[in-house]
mmCIF file of C-alpha atoms and ligand atoms in Angstrom:
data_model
loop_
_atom_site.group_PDB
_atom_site.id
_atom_site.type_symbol
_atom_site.label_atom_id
_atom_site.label_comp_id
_atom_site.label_asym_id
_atom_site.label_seq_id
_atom_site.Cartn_x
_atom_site.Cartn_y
_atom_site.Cartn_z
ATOM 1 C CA UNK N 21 51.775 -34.566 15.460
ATOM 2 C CA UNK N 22 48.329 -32.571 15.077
ATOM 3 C CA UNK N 23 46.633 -31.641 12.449
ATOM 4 C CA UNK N 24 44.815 -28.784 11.485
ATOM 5 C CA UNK N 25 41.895 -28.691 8.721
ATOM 6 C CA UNK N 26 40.749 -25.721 7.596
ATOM 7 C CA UNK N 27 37.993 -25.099 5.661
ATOM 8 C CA UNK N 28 38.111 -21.292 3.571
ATOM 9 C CA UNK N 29 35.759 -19.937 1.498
ATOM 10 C CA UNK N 30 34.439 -16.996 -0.507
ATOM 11 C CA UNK N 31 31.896 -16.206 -3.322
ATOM 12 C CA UNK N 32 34.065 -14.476 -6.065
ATOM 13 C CA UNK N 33 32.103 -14.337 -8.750
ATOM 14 C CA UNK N 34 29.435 -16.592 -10.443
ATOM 15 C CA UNK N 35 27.680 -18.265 -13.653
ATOM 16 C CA UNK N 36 24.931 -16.731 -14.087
ATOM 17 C CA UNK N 37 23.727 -14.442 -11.825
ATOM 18 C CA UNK N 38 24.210 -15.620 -7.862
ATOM 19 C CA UNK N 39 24.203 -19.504 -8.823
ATOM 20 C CA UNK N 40 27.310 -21.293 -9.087
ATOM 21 C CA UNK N 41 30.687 -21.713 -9.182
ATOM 22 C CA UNK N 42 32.333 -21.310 -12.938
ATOM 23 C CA UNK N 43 34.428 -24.594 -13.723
ATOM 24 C CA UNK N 44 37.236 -22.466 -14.435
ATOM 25 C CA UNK N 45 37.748 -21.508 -11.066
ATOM 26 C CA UNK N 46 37.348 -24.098 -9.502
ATOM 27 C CA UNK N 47 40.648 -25.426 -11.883
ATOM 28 C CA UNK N 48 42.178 -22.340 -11.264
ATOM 29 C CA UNK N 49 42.109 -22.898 -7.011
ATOM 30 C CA UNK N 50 42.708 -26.645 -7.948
ATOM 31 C CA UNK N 51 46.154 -25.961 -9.499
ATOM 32 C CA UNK N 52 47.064 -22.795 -6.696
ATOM 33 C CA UNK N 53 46.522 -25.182 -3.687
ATOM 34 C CA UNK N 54 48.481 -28.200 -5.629
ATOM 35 C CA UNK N 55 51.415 -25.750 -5.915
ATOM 36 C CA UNK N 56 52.017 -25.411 -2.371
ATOM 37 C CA UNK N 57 54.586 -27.082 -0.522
ATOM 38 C CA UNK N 58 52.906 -25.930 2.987
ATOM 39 C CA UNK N 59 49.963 -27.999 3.048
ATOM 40 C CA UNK N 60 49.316 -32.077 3.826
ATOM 41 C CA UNK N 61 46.413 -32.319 1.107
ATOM 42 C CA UNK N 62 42.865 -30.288 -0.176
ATOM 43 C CA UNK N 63 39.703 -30.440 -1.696
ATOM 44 C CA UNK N 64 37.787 -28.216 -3.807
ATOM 45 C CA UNK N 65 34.560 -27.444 -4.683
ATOM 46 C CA UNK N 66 31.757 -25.491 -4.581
ATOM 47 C CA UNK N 67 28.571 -24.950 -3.114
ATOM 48 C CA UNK N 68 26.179 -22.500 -5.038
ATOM 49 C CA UNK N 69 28.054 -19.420 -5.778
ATOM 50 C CA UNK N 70 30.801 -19.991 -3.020
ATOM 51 C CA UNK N 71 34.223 -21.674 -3.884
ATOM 52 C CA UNK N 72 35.170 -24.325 -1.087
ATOM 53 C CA UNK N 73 38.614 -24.788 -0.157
ATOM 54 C CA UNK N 74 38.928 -27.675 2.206
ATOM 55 C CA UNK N 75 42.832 -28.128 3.636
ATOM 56 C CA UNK N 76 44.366 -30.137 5.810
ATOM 57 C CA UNK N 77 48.232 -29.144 7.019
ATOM 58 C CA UNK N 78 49.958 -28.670 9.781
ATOM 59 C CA UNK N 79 50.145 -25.464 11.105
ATOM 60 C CA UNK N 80 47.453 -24.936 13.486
ATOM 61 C CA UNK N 81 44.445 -22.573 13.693
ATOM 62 C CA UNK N 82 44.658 -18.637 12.387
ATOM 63 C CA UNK N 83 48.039 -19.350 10.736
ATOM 64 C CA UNK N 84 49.348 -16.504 8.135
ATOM 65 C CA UNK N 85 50.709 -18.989 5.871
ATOM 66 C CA UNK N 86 47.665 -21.178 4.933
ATOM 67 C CA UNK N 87 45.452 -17.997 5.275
ATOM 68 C CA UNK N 88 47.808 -15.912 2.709
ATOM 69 C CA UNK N 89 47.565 -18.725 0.553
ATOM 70 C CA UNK N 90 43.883 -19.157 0.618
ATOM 71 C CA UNK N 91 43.475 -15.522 0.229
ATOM 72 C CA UNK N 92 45.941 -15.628 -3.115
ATOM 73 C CA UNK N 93 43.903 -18.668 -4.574
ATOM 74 C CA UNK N 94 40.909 -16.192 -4.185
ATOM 75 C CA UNK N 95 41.950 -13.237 -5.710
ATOM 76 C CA UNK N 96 43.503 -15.305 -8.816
ATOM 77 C CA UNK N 97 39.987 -16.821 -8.769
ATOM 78 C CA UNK N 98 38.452 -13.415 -8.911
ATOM 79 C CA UNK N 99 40.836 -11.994 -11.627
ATOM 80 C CA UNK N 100 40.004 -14.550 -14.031
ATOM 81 C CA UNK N 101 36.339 -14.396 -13.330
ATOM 82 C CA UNK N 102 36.292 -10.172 -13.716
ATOM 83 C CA UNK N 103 38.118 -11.129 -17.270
ATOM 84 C CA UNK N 104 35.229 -13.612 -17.761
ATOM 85 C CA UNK N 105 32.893 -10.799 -16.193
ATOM 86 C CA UNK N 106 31.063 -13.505 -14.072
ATOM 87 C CA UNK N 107 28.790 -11.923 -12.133
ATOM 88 C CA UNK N 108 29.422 -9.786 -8.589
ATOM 89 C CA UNK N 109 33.072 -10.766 -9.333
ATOM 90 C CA UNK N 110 34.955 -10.236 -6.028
ATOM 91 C CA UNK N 111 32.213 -10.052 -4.213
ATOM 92 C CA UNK N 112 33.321 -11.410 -0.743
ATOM 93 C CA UNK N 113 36.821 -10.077 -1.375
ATOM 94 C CA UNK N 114 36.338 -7.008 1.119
ATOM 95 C CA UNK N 115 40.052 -5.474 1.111
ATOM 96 C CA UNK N 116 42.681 -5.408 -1.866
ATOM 97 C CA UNK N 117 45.913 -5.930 0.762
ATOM 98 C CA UNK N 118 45.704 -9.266 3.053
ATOM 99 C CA UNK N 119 46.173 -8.272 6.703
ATOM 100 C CA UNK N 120 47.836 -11.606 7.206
ATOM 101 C CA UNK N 121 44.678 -13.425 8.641
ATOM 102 C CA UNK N 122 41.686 -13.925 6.117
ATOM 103 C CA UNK N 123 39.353 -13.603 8.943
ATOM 104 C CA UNK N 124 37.479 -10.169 8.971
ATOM 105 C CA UNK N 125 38.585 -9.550 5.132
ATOM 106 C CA UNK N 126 35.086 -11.147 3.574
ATOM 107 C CA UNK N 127 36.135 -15.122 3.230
ATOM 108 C CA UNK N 128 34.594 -17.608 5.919
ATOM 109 C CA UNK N 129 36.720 -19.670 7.837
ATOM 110 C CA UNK N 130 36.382 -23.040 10.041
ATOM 111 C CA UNK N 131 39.359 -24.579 11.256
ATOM 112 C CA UNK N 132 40.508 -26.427 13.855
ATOM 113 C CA UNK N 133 43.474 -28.416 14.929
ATOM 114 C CA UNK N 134 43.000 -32.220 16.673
ATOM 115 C CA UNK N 135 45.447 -35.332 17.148
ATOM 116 C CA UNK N 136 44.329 -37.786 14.134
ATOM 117 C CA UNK N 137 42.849 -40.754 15.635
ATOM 118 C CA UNK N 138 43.460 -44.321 14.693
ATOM 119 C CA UNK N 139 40.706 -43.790 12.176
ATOM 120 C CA UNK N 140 39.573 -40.065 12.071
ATOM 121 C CA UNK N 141 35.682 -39.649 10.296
ATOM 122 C CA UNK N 142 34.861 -35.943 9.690
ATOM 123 C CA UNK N 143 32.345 -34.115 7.845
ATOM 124 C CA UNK N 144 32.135 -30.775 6.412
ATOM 125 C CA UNK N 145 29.258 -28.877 5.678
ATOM 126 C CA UNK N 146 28.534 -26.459 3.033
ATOM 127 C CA UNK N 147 25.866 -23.989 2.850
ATOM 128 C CA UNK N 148 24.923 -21.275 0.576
ATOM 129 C CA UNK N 149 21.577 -18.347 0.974
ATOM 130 C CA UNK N 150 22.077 -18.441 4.150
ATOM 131 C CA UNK N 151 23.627 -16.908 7.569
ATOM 132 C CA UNK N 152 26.189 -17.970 9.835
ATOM 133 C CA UNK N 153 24.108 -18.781 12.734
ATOM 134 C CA UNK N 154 22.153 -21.355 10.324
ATOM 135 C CA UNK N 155 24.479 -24.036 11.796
ATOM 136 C CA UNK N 156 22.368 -23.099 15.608
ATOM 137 C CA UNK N 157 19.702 -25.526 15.244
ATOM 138 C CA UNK N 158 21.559 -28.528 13.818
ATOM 139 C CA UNK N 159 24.644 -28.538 16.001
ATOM 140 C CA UNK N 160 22.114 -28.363 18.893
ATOM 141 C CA UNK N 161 20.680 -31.475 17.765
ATOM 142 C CA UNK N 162 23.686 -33.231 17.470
ATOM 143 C CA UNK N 163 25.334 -32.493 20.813
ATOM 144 C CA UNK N 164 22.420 -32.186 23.606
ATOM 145 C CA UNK N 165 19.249 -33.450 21.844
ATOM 146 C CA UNK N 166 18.894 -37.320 22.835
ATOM 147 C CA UNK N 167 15.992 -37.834 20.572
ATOM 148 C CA UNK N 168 18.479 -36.760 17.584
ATOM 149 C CA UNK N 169 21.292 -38.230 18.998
ATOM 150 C CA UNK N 170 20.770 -41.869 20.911
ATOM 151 C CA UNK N 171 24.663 -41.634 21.498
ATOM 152 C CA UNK N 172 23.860 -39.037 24.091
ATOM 153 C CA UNK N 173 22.078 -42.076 26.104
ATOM 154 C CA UNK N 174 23.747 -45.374 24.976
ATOM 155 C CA UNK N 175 27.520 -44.441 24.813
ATOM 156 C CA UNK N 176 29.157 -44.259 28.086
ATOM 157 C CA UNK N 177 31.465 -41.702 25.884
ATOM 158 C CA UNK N 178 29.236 -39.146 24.865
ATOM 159 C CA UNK N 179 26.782 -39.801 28.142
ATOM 160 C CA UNK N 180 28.605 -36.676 30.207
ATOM 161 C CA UNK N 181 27.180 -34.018 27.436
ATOM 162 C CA UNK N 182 29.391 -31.228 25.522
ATOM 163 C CA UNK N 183 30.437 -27.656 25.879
ATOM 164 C CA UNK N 184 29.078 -24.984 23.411
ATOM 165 C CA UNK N 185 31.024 -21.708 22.938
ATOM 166 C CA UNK N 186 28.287 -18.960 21.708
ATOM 167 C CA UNK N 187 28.844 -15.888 20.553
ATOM 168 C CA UNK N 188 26.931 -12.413 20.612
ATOM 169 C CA UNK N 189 27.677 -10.829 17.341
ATOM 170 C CA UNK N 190 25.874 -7.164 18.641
ATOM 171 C CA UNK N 191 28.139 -6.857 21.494
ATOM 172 C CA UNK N 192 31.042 -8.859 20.298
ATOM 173 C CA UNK N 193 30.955 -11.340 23.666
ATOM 174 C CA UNK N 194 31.140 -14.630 24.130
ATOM 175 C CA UNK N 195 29.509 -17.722 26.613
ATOM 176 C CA UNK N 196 30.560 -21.235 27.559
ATOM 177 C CA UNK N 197 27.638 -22.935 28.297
ATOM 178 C CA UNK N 198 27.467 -26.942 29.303
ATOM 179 C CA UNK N 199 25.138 -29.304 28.086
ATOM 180 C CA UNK N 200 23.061 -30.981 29.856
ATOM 181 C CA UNK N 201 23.042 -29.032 32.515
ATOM 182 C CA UNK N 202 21.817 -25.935 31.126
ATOM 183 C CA UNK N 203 20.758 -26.164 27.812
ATOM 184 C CA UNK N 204 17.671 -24.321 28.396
ATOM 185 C CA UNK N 205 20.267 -21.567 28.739
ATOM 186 C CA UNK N 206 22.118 -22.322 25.437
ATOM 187 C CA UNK N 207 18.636 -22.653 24.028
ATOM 188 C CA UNK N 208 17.396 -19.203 25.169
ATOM 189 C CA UNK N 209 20.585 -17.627 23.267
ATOM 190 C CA UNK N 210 20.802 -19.915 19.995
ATOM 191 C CA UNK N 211 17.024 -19.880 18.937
ATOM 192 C CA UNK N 212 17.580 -16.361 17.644
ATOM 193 C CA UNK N 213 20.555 -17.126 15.756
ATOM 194 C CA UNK N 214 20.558 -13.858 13.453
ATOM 195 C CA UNK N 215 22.424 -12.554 17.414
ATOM 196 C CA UNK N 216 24.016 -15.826 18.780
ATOM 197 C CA UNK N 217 26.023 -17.972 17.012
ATOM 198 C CA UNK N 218 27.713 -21.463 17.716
ATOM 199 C CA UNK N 219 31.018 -20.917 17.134
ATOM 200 C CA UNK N 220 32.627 -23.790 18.703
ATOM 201 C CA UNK N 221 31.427 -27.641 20.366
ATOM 202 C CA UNK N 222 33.843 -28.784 22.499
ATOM 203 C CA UNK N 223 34.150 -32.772 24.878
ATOM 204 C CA UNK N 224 33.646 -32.248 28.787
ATOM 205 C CA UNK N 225 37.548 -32.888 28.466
ATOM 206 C CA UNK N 226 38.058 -29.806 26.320
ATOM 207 C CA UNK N 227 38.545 -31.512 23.104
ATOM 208 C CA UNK N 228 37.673 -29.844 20.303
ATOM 209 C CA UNK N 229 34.116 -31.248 18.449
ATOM 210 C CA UNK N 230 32.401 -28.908 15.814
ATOM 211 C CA UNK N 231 33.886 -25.461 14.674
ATOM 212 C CA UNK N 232 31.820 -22.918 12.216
ATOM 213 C CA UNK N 233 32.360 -19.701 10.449
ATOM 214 C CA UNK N 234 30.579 -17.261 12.170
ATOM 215 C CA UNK N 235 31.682 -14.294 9.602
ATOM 216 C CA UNK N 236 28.669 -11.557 9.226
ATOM 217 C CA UNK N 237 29.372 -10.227 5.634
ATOM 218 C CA UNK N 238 26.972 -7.517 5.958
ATOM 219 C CA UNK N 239 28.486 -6.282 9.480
ATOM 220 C CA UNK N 240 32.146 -6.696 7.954
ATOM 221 C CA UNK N 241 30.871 -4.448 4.691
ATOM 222 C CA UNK N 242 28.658 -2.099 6.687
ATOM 223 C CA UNK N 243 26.362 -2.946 3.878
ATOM 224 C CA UNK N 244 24.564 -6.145 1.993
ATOM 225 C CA UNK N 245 27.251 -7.706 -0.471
ATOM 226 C CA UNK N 246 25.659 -11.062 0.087
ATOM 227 C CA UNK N 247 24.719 -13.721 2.199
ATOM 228 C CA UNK N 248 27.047 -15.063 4.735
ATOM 229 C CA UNK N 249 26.771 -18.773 3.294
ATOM 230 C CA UNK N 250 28.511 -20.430 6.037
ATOM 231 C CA UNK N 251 30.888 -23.559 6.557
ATOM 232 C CA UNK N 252 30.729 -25.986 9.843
ATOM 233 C CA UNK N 253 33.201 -28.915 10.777
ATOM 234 C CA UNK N 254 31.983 -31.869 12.728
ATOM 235 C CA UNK N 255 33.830 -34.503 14.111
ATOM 236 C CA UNK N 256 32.346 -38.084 14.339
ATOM 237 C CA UNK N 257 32.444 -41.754 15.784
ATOM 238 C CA UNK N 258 34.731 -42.959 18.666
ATOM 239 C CA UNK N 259 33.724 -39.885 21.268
ATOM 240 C CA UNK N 260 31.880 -37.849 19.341
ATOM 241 C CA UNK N 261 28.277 -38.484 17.972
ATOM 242 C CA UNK N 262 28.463 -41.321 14.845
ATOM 243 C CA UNK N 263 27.985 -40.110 11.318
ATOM 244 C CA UNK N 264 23.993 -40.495 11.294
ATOM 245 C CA UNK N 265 23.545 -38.661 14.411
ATOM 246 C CA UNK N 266 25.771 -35.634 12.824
ATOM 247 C CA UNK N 267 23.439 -35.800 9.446
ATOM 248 C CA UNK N 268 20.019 -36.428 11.072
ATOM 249 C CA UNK N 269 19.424 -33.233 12.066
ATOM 250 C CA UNK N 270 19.255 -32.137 8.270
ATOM 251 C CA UNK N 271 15.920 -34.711 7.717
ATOM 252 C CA UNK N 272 13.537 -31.589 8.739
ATOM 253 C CA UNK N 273 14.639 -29.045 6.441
ATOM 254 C CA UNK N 274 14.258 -26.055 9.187
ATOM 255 C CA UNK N 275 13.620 -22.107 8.049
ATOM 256 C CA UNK N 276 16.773 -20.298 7.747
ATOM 257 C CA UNK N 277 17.364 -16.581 6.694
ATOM 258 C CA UNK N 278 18.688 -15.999 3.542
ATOM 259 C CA UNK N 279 17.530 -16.507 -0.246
ATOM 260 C CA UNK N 280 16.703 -14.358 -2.670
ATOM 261 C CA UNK N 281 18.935 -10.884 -1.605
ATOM 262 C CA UNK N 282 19.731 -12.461 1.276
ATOM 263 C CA UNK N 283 16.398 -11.140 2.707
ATOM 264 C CA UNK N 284 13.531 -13.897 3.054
ATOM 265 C CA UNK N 285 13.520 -16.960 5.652
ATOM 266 C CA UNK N 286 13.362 -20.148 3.493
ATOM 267 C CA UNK N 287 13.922 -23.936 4.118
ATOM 268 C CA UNK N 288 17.242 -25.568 4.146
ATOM 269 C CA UNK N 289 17.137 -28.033 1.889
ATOM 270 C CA UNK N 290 19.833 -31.031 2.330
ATOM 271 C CA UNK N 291 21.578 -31.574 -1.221
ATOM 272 C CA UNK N 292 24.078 -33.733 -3.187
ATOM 273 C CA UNK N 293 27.576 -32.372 -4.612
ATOM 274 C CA UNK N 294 25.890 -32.015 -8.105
ATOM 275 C CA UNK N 295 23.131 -29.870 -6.875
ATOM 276 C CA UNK N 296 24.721 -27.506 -4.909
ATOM 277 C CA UNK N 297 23.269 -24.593 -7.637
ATOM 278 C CA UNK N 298 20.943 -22.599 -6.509
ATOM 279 C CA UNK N 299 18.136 -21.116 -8.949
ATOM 280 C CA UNK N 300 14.532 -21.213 -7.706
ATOM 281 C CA UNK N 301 13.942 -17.591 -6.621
ATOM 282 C CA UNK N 302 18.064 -17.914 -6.324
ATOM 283 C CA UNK N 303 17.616 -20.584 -3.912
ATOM 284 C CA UNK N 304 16.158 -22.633 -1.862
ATOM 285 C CA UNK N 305 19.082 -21.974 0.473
ATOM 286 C CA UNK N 306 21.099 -25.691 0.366
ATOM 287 C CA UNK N 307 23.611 -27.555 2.469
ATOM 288 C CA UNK N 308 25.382 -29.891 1.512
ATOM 289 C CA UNK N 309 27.907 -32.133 3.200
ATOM 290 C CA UNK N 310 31.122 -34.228 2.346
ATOM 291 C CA UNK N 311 32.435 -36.720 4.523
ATOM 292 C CA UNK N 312 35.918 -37.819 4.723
ATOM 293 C CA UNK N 313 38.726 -40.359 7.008
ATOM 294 C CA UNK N 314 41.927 -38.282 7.464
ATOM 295 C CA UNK N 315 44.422 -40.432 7.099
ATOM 296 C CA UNK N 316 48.101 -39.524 7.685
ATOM 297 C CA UNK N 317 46.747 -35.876 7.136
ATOM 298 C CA UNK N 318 45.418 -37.109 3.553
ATOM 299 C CA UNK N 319 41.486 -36.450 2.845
ATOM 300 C CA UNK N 320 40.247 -39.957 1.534
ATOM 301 C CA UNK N 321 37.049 -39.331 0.092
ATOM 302 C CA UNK N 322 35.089 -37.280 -0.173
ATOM 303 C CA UNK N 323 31.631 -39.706 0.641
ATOM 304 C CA UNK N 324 28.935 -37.424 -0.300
ATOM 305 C CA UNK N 325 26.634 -37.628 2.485
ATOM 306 C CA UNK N 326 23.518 -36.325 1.110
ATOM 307 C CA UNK N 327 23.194 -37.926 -2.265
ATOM 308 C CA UNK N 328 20.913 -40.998 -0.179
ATOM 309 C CA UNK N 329 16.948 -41.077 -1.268
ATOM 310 C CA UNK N 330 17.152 -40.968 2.729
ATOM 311 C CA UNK N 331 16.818 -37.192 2.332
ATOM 312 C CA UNK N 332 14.280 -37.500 -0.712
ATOM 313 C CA UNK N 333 11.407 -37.433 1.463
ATOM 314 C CA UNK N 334 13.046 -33.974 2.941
ATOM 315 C CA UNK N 335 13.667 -32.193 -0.306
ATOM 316 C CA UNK N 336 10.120 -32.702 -1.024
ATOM 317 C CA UNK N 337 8.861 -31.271 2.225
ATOM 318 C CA UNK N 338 10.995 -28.406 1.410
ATOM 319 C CA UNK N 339 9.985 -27.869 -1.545
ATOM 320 C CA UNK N 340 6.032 -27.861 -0.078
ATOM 321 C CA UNK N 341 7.462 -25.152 2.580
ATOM 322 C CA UNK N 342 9.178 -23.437 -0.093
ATOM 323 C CA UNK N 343 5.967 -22.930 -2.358
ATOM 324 C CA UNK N 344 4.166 -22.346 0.878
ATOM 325 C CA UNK N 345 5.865 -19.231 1.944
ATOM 326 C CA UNK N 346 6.910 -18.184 -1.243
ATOM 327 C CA UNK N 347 3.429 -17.015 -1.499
ATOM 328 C CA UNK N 348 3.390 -14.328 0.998
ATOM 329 C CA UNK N 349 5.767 -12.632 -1.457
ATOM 330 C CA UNK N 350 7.214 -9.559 0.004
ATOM 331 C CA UNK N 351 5.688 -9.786 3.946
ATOM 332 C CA UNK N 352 7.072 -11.088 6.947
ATOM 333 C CA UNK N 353 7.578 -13.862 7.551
ATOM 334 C CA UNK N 354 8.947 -14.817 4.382
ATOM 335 C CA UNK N 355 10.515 -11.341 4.483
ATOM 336 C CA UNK N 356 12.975 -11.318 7.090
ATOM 337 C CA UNK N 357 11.896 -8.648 9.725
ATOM 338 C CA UNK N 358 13.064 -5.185 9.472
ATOM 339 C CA UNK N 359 16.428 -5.336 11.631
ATOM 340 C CA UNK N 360 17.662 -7.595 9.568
ATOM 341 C CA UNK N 361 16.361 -5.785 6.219
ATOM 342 C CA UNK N 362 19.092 -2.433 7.685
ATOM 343 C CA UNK N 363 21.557 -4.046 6.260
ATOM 344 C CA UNK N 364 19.605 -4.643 2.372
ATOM 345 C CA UNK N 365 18.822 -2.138 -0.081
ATOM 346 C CA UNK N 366 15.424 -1.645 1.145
ATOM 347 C CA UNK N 367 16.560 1.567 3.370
ATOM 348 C CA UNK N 368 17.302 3.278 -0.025
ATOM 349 C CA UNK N 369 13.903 2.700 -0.935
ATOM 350 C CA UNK N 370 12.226 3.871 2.566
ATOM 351 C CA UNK N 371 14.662 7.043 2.185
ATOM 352 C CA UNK N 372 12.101 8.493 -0.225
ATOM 353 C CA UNK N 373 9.572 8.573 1.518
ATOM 354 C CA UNK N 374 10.835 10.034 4.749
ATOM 355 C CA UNK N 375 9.469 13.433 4.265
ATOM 356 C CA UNK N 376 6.290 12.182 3.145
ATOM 357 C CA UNK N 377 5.230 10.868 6.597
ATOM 358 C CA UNK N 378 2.694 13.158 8.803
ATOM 359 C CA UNK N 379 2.494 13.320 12.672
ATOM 360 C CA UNK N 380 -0.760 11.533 13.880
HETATM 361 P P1 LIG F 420 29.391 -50.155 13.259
HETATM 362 O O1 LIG F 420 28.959 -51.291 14.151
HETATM 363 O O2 LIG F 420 29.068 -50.392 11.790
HETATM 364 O O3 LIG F 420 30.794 -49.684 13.515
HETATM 365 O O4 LIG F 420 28.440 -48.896 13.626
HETATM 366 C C1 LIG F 420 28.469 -48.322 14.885
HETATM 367 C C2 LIG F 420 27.787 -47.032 14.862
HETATM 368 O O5 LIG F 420 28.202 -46.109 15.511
HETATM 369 C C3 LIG F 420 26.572 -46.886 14.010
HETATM 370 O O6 LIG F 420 25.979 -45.648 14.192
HETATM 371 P P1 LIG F 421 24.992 -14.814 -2.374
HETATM 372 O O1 LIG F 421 25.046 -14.343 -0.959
HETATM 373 O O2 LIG F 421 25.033 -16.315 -2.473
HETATM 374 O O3 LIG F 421 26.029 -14.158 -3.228
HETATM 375 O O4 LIG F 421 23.568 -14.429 -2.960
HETATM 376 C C1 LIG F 421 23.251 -13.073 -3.064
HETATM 377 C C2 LIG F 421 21.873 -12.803 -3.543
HETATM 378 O O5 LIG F 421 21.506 -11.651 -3.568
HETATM 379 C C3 LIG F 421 20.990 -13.899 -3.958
HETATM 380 O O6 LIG F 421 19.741 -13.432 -4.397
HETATM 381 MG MG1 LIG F 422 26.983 -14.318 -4.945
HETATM 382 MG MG1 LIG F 423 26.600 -17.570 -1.980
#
């Protein structure tokens, strides 16, 4: 029988300011999800401001059930932290009445549904100051790039390439493109990945590989509530590329939009569990990523992936790209350019002087 994990997740209020998860409710979606009788097994947690709930059950992709009940663990989440007056409190909870799928309501969402192998390796990643398409530039690696991934070369299993599923979040369209063959296609769509985002990798065969939450909070407001901070699935070992291949990517911490107001481009810097809080200029915008075997639909683990002095050396080139741009202060390209600022409060400030501007 398949099984489907699901990954759900929304900011709803934090300690202090935009920086982490209270303990509290992280208990409180601890105790909701251990109540229900629909589900195989979870995990909670938190990265930066955004509560992580990580599910495994039965019930296939988009279903009302699991979504209702992630949706439910939120807004008890968010009523306790509005008592507690966390700050932005609710923020990614969009609508007060669930539609009956969380998806377009404020929450992210990865899920996807797989036969469990004989032993089943997968690892979830967690990001936060950041935007969906963040997830562009390392699933790339992992599925066409040979020099990340040697799989792509040595293992007569991975040797015939992948499928990626992009989408175009401006005109609401999406493209199968197949890798090798034209990944200077994929490329030419996914290197501006504020537009095109991966949603899905798939095997030649069809089999599902990598899935990501390609929610645009600021599109689904119609105004900037906060960062996107988005969640990816990747599926490793025995087909699919081993767990090294799936982490290397995250040894160069690459610019991503994001940070402070969800407005500069900063580097994503690879972190453990326990430092998943973001406070330098409310960032820099992190990742982290937990690895787990499902086992009879249980989650054993989580191993958390990052916490190696492997990635030292990377934290501390991100932190000498992170004082590096922080310097240009409020220009481009530390500030993100302007179609991207629309959907900030910086309009509001432009507003003013409209009427002050002369022909020439
Ligand atoms: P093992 O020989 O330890 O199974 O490792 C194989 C592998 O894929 C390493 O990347
Ligand atoms: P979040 O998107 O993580 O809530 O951060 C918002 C923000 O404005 C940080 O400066
Ligand atoms: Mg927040
Ligand atoms: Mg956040």
């Amino acid at each position: 029988m398949k099984i489907t994990l699901s990954v759900i997740k929304a900011d709803i209020g934090s300690l202090v300011g935009h920086s982490i998860v209270h303990p509290t409710s992280i208990d409180i979606a601890k105790k909701e999800l251990a109540k229900s009788r629909d589900i195989e097994d979870f995990y909670v947690t938190h990265c930066g401001d955004d509560l992580e709930l990580i599910i495994v059950h039965r019930k296939g992709i988009n279903n009302k059930v699991i979504h209702k009940l992630a949706w439910q663990t939120f807004m008890k989440a968010a009523e306790k932290a509005k008592k507690m007056k966390l700050y932005a409190a609710g923020q990614d909870l969009l609508v007060k009445t669930f539609s009956g799928n969380i998806k377009g309501q404020g929450p992210g969402v990865a899920e996807m549904e797989f036969n469990e192998r004989p032993s089943d390796p997968i690892i979830v990643f967690m990001a936060d100051k950041t935007e969906a398409g963040s997830w562009n530039f390392p699933l790339y690696k992992i599925f066409a790039d040979p020099f990340n991934t040697s799989g792509l070369v040595i293992d007569p299993k991975l040797h015939s390439g992948f499928k990626f599923e992009v989408l175009d979040v401006l005109k609401n369209k999406k493209v199968l493109l197949s890798c090798p063959e034209e990944v200077y296609d994929l490329l030419a769509l996914i290197g501006a990945p504020s537009r095109y985002i991966l949603k899905n990798v798939y095997t030649k065969k069809g089999e599902i590989a990598a899935t990501s939450s390609i929610e645009k909070l600021s599109k689904l407001a119609g105004r900037y509530v906060g960062k996107d901070d988005p969640v990816c699935i990747v599926r490793a070992q025995s087909g699919f590329p081993a767990v090294g291949e799936v982490l290397e990517p995250f040894a160069f911490p690459f610019m991503v939009a994001g940070w402070m107001r969800g407005s500069h481009h900063g580097p994503f810097i690879p972190v453990a569990e326990k430092n998943a809080k973001c406070t330098r200029f409310d960032g820099p915008p992190r990742v982290m990523a937990l690895g787990f075997q499902i086992s009879n639909g249980k989650l054993i683990g989580p191993n958390d992936l990052f916490d190696d002095p492997g990635f030292d050396k990377t934290r501390q080139e991100a932190n000498v790209m992170a004082d590096y741009i922080r310097k240009h202060g409020p220009f481009e390209p530390h500030r993100l350019p302007s179609d991207e600022m629309e959907y900030t409060t910086l309009p509001e400030v432009l507003k003013k002087l409209k009427n002050r501007f002369k022909k020439i």
